[in-house]
Coordinates of C-alpha atoms and ligand atoms in Angstrom, one line a residue:
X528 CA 8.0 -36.1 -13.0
X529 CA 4.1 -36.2 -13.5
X530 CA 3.5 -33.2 -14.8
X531 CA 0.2 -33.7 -15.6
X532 CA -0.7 -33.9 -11.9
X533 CA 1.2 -30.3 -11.3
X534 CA -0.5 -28.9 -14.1
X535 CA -4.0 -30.3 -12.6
X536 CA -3.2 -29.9 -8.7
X537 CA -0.9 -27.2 -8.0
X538 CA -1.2 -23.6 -8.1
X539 CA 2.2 -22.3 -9.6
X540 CA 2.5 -18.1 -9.1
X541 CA 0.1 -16.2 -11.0
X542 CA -1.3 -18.8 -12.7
X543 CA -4.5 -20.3 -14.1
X544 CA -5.1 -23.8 -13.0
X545 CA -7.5 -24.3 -16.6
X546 CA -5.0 -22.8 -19.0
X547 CA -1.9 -22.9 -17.2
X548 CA 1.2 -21.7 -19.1
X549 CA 3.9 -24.4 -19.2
X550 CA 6.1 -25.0 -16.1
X551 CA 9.4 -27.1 -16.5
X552 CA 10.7 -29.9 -14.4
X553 CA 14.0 -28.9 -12.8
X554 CA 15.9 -31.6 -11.0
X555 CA 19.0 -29.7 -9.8
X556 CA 20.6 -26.3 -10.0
X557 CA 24.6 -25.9 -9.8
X558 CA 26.5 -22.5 -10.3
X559 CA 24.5 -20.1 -12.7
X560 CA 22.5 -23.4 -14.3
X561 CA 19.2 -24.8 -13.3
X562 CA 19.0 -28.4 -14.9
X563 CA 15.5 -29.7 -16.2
X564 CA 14.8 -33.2 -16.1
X565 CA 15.7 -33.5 -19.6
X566 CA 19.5 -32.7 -18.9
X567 CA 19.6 -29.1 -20.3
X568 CA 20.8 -26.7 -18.2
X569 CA 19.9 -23.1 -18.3
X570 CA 21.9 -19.7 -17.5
X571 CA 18.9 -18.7 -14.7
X572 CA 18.7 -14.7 -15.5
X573 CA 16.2 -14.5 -12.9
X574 CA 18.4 -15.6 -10.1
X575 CA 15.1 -17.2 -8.9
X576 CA 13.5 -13.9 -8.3
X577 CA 16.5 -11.5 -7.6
X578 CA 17.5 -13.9 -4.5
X579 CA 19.7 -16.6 -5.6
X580 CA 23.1 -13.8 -5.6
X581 CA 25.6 -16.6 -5.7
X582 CA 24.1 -19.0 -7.7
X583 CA 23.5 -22.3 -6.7
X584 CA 24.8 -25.3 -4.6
X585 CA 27.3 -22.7 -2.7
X586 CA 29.4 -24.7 -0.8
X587 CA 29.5 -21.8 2.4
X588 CA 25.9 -21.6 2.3
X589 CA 25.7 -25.4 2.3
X590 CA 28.1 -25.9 5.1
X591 CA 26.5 -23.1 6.9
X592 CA 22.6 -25.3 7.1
X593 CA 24.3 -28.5 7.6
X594 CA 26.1 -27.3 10.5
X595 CA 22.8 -25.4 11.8
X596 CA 21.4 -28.1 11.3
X597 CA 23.0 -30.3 13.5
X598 CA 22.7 -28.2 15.9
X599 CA 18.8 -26.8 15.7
X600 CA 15.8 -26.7 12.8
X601 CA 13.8 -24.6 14.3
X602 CA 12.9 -23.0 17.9
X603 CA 10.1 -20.4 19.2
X604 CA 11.7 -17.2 19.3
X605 CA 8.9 -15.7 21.7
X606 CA 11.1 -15.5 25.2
X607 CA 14.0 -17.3 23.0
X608 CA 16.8 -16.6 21.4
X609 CA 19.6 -17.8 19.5
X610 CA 23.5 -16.7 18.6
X611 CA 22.4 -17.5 14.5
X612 CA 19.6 -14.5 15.1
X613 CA 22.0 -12.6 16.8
X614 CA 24.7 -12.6 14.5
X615 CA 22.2 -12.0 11.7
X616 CA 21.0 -9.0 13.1
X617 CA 24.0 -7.4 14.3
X618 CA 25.2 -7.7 10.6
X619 CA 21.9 -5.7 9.5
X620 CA 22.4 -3.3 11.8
X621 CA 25.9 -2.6 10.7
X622 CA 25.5 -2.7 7.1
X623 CA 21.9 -1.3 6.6
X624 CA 21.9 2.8 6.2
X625 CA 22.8 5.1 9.2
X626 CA 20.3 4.4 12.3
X627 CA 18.3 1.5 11.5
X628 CA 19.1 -0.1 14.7
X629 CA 16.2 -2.2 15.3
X630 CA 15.4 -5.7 13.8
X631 CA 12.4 -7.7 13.2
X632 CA 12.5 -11.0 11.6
X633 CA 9.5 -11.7 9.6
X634 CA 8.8 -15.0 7.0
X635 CA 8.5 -13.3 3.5
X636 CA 8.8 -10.5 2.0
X637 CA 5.2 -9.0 1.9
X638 CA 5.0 -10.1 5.6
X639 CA 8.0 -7.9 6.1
X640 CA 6.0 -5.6 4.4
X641 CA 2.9 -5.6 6.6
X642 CA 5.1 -5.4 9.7
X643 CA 6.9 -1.6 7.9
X644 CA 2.9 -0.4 8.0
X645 CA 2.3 -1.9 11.4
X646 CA 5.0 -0.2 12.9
X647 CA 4.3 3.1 11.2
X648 CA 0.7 2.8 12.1
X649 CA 1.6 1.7 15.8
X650 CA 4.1 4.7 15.9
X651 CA 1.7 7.1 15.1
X652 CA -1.1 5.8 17.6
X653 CA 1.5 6.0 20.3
X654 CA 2.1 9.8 19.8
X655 CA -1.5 10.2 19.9
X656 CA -1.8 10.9 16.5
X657 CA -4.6 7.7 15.5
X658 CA -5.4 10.1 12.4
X659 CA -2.0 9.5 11.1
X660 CA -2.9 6.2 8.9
X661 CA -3.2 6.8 5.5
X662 CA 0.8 5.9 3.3
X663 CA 1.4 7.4 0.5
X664 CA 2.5 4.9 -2.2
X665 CA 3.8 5.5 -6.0
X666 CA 2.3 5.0 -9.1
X667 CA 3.5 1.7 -10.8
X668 CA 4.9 0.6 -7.0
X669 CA 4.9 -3.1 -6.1
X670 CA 5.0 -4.3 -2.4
X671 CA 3.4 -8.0 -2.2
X672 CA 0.6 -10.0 -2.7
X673 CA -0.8 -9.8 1.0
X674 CA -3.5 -7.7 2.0
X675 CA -2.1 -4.7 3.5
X676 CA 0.7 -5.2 0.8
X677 CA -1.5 -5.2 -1.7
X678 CA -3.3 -1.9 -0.8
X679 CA -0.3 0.0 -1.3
X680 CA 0.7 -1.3 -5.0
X681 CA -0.6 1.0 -8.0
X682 CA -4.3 0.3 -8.0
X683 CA -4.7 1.3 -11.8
X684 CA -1.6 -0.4 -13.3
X685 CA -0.9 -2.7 -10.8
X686 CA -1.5 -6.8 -10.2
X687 CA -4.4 -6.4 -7.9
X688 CA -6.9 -4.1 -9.3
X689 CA -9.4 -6.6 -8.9
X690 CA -9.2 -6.2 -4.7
X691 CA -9.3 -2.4 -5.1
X692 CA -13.2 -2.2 -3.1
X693 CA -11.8 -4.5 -0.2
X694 CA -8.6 -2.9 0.2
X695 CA -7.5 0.6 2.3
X696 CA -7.5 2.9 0.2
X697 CA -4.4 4.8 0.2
X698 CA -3.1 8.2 -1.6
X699 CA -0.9 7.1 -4.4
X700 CA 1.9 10.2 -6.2
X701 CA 2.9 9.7 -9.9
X702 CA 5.4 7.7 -10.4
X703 CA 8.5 9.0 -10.9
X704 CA 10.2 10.4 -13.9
X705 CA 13.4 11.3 -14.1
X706 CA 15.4 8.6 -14.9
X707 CA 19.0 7.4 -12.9
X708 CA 22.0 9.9 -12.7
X709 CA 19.4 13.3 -13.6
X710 CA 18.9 15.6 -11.3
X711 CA 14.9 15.8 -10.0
X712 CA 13.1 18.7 -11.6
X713 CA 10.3 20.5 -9.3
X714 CA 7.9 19.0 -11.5
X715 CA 9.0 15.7 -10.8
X716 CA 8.2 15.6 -7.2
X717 CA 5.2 18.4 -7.4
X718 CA 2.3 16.2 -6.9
X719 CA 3.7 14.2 -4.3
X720 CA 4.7 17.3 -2.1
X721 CA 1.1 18.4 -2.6
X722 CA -0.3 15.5 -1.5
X723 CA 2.6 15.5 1.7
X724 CA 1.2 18.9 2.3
X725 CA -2.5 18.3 1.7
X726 CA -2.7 15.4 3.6
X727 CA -0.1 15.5 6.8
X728 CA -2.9 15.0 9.3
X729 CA -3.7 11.6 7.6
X730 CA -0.6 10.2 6.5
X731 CA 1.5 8.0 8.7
X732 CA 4.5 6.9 5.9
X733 CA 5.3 7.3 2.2
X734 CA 6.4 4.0 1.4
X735 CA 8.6 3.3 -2.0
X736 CA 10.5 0.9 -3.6
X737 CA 14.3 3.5 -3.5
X738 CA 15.5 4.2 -7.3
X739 CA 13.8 0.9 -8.9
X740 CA 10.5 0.0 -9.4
X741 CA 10.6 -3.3 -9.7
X742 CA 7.8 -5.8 -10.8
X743 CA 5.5 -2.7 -11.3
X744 CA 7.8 -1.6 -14.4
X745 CA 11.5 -1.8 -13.7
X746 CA 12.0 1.6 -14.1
X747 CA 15.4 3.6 -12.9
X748 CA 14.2 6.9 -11.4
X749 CA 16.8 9.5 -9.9
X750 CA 18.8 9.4 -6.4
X751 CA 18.3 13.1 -6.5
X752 CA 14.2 12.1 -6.2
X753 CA 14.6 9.9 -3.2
X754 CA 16.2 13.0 -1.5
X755 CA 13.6 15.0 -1.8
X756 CA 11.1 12.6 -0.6
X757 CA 12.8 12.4 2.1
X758 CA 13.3 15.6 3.3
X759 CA 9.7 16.3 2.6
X760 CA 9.1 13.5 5.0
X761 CA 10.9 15.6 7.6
X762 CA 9.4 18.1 6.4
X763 CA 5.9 17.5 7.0
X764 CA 6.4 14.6 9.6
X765 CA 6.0 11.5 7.9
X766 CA 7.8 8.4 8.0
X767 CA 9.7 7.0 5.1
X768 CA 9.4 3.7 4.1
X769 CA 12.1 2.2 2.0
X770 CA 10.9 -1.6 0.2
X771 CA 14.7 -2.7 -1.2
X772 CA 13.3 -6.3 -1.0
X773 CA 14.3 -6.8 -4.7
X774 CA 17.2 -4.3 -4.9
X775 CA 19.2 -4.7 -1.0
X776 CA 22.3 -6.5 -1.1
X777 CA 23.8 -5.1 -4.3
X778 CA 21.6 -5.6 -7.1
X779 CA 21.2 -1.9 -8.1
X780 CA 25.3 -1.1 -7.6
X781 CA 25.2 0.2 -3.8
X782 CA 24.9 -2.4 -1.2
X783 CA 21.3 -0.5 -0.6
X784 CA 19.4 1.3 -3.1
X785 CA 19.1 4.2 -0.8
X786 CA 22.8 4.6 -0.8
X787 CA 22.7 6.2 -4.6
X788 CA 20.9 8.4 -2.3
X789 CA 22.7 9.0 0.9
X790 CA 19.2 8.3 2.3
X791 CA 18.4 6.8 5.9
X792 CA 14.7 5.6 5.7
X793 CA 12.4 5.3 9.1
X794 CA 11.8 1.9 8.4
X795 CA 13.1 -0.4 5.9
X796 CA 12.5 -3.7 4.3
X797 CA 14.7 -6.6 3.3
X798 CA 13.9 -10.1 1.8
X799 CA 14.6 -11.8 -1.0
X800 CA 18.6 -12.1 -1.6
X801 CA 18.8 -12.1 2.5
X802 CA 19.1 -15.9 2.6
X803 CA 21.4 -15.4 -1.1
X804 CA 17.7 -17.5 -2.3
X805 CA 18.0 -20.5 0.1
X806 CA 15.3 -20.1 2.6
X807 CA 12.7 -18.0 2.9
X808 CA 13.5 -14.9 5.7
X809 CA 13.0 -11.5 5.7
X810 CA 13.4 -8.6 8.1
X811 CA 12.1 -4.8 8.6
X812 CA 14.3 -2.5 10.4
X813 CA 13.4 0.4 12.2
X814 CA 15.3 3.7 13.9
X815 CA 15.2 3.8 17.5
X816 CA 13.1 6.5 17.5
X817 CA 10.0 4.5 16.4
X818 CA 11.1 1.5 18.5
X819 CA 10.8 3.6 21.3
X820 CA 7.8 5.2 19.9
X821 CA 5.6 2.1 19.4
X822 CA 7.0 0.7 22.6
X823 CA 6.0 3.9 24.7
X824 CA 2.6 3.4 23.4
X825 CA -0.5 2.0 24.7
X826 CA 0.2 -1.5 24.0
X827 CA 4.1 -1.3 24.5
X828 CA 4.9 -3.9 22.9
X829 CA 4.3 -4.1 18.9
X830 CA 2.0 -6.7 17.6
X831 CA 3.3 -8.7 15.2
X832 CA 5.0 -13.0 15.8
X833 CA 4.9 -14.9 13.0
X834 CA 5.9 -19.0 14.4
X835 CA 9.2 -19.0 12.3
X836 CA 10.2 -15.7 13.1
X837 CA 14.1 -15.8 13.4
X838 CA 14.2 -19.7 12.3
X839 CA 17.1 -20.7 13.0
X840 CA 18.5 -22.4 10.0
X841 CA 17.3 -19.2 7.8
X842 CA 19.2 -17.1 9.6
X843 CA 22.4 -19.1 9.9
X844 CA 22.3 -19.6 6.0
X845 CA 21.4 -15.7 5.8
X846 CA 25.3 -15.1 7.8
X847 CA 26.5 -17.4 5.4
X848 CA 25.4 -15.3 2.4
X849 CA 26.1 -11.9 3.9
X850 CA 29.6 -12.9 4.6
X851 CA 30.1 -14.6 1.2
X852 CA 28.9 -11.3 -0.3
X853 CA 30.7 -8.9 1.5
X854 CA 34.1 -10.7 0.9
X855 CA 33.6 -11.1 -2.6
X856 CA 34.2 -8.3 -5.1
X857 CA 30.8 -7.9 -6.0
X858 CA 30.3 -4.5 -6.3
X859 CA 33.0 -5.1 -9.6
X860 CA 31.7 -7.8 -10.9
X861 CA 28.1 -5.4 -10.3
X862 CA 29.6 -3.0 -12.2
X863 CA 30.8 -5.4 -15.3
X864 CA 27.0 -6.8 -15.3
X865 CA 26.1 -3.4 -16.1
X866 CA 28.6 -2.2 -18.7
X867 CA 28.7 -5.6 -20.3
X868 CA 24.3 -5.3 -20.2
X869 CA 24.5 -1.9 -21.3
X870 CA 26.7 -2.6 -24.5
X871 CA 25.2 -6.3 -25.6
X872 CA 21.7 -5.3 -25.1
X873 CA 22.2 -2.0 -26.9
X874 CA 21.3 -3.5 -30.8
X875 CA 17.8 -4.1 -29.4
X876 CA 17.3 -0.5 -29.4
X877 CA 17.3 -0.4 -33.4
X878 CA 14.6 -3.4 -33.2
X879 CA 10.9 -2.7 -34.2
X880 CA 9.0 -3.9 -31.2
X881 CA 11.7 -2.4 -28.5
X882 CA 10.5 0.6 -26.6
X883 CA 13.2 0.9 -24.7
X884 CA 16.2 -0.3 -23.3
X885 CA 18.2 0.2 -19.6
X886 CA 20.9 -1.8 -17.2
X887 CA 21.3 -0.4 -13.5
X888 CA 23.5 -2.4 -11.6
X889 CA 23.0 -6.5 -12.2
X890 CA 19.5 -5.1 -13.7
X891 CA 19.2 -5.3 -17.6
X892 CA 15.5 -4.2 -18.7
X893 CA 14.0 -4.9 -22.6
X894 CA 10.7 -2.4 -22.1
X895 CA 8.9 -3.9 -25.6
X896 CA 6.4 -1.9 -27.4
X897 CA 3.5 -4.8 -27.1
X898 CA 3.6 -7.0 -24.1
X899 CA 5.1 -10.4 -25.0
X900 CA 3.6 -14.1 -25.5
X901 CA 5.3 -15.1 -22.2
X902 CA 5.1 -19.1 -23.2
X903 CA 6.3 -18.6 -26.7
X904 CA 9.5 -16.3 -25.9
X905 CA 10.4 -18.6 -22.9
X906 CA 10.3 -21.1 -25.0
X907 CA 12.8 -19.8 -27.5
X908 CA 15.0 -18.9 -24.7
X909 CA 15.1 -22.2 -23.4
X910 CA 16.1 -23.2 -26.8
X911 CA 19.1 -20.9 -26.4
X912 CA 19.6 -21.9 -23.1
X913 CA 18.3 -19.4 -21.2
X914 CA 15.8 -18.7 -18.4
X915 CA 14.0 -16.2 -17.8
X916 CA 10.4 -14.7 -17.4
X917 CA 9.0 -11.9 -19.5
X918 CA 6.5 -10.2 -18.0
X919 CA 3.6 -7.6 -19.7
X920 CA 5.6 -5.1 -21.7
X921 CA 9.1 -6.5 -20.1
X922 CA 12.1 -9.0 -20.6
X923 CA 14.5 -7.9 -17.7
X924 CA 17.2 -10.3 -16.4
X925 CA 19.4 -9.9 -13.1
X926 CA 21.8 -12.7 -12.9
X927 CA 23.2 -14.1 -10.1
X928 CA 26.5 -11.6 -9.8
X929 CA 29.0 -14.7 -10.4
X930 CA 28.0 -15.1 -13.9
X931 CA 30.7 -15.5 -16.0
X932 CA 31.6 -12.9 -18.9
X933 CA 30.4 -16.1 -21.4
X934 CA 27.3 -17.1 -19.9
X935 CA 26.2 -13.3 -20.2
X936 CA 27.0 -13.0 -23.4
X937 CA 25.0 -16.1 -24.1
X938 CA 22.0 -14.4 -22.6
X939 CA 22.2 -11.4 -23.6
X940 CA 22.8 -12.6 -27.2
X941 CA 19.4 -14.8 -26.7
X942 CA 17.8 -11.7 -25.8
X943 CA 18.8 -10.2 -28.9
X944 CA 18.2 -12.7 -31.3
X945 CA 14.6 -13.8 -29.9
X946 CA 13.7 -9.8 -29.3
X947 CA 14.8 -8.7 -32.2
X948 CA 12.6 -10.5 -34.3
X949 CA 9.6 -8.8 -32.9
X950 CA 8.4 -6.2 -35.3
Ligands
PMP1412 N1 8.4 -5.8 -2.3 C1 9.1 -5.8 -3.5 C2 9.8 -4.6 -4.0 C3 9.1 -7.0 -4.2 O1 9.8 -7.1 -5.3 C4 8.5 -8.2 -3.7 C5 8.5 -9.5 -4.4 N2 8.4 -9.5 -5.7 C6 7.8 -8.1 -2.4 C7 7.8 -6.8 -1.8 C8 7.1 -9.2 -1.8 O2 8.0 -10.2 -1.4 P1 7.6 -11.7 -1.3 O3 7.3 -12.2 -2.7 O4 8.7 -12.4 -0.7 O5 6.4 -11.8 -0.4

């Protein structure tokens, strides 16, 4: 491969095209391996990005785009539609928490993002409350890369300080504390029902990512939190905005994050694992009270139409996937990640340079004391056979949930060995 026109040409994420960190050729990927062109295959901990759920090179998810296909690529959905969409959506709407009833297809995850404030927005206007604009966001939050994305991620800690002066400016809470399986203390949620209170005229949404933070620190916070937001939501007449991008379809144990809750969001956002990592989709659901809202306002329609909304093959490969999951025993094999994460990582809490150490679900987080040489520790993991990318302070892995008892302990024990080294 010419890798030295990549390294010259192409933007890879996050990246410097003057000092880029290495990137590795990868030819194929089969099961839990990705093979670079060298021949070595990897265990991918990463499950490209929290999507790829049943590996790779699934035979139902393969059959499931051949036969689409055959059939159709790709069609307009603007005054079209198509049984794939259908079937997609009806599966959402069944499986999602209570009430989200109503489906929009978007292209991405941040997109799907963009559309959760749109509506909220448009939902306000239409009850002739234009005031009501403002979201409140968390403290070490992540939503996307795009604009109105961005605008809601932590603007201190967060990826895109640098934007801060072109971005809306927001109200942000403290992130937080209590961790997974405590019950919320008063103090916990304090600021944030100040703020609800303070602010109620202004603010359309609180928008979160339910019970983990993900790229802004993967941090497990308590179900018992989410509740309260959410009655202060109803509370004080906000909408609640649940981002499970990263953790829908299983990752954190519940088939939602907001299940740990019991916690029906306004509006909620999926991506990610939708397609189980095969083609870009994503989709933001909302109750049918701000369907009817936004559709009772003074546009009646809502705004938004990206050109491969509902593509076809997506959503036939996104069936495919839901299907697969849903017969499978994955909340078990969830459940094994996670007890056999929580006991093989556990050494690393007696290592020097290990803050901390935490598994939810298919989640297993390495918080260091220092933030890591990315290139360096990659590199010793790929040594060990292993890939995955630390990131800051963190080395987290979530592995695609068919990962055999073996491979994990492979990773896990290349965690160790390359962690614990670090004083
Ligand atoms: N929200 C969350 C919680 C995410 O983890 C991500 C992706 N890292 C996004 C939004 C943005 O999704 P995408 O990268 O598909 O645009």
């Amino acid at each position: 491969m010419d890798l030295e026109f990549d390294r010259k040409h192409i933007w890879h994420p996050y990246a410097s095209l003057f000092n880029p960190p290495p990137v590795y050729p990868v030819v194929r990927a089969e099961g839990v391996r990705i093979f670079l062109e060298d021949g070595r295959g990897l265990i991918d901990g990463m499950s490209s990005w929290w999507s790829a759920l049943h590996g790779y090179n699934v035979p139902e998810l393969n059959r499931a785009l051949r036969a689409q296909m055959e059939q159709m690529s790709h069609v307009m959905f603007g005054g079209l539609t198509h049984e794939p969409a259908i079937a997609l959506c009806r599966k959402l709407v069944e499986i999602t928490p209570p009430g989200l009833n109503r489906v929009f297809l978007a292209d991405s995850g941040s997109v799907s993002v963009e559309v959760a404030i749109k509506m909220a927005l448009q939902f306000w206007h239409a009850q002739g409350k234009p005031g009501k604009h403002k979201l409140l966001a968390l403290r070490n939050g992540y939503h996307g890369d795009t604009f109105g994305a961005m605008a809601t991620c932590d603007p201190v800690t967060g990826m895109h300080h640098l934007f801060a002066g072109q971005l809306v400016q927001h109200l942000f809470a403290p992130a937080p504390q209590t961790s997974f399986g405590q019950p919320c203390p008063d103090g916990d949620i304090g600021e944030l029902a100040q703020l609800v209170a303070q602010h109620r005229e202004q603010l359309a949404a609180v928008i979160l990512e339910p019970i983990v933070q993900g790229a802004g620190g993967m941090r497990f916070y308590s179900a018992d939190y989410l509740r309260r937001v959410k009655a202060l939501c109803d509370e004080y007449d906000l909408l609640l905005i649940a981002d499970e991008i990263a953790t829908g379809f299983g990752r954190s144990g519940q088939l939602f994050a907001c299940d740990h809750a019991a916690v029906s969001p306004d509006i909620l956002t999926l991506g990610k694992a939708l397609t189980g990592g095969t083609l870009t989709l994503a989709a933001t659901l909302c109750s049918d009270r701000i369907a009817q809202g936004i559709c009772s306002g003074e546009a009646g329609v809502f705004m938004h139409g990206p050109t491969f909304m509902g593509n076809p093959l997506a959503c036939a490969v996104a069936n495919a996937s839901i299907d697969l999951l849903l017969s499978s025993p994955w909340q078990h094999r969830v459940e094994s990640i996670e007890a056999q994460l929580k006991e093989q990582l556990a050494p690393l809490e007696q290592a020097g340079g290990v803050a901390d150490v935490r598994a939810l679900g298919a989640i297993g987080v390495v918080q260091m004391r220092e933030p890591v040489p990315m290139a360096s520790l990659q590199a010793a993991l790929i040594e060990r056979g292993v890939w995955l990318r630390p990131f800051g302070k963190l080395v987290y892995t979530m592995p695609p949930y068919i990962i055999s008892e073996a491979d994990l302990t492979q990773l896990t024990a290349a965690m160790v060995d390359v962690l614990g080294e670090i004083d």
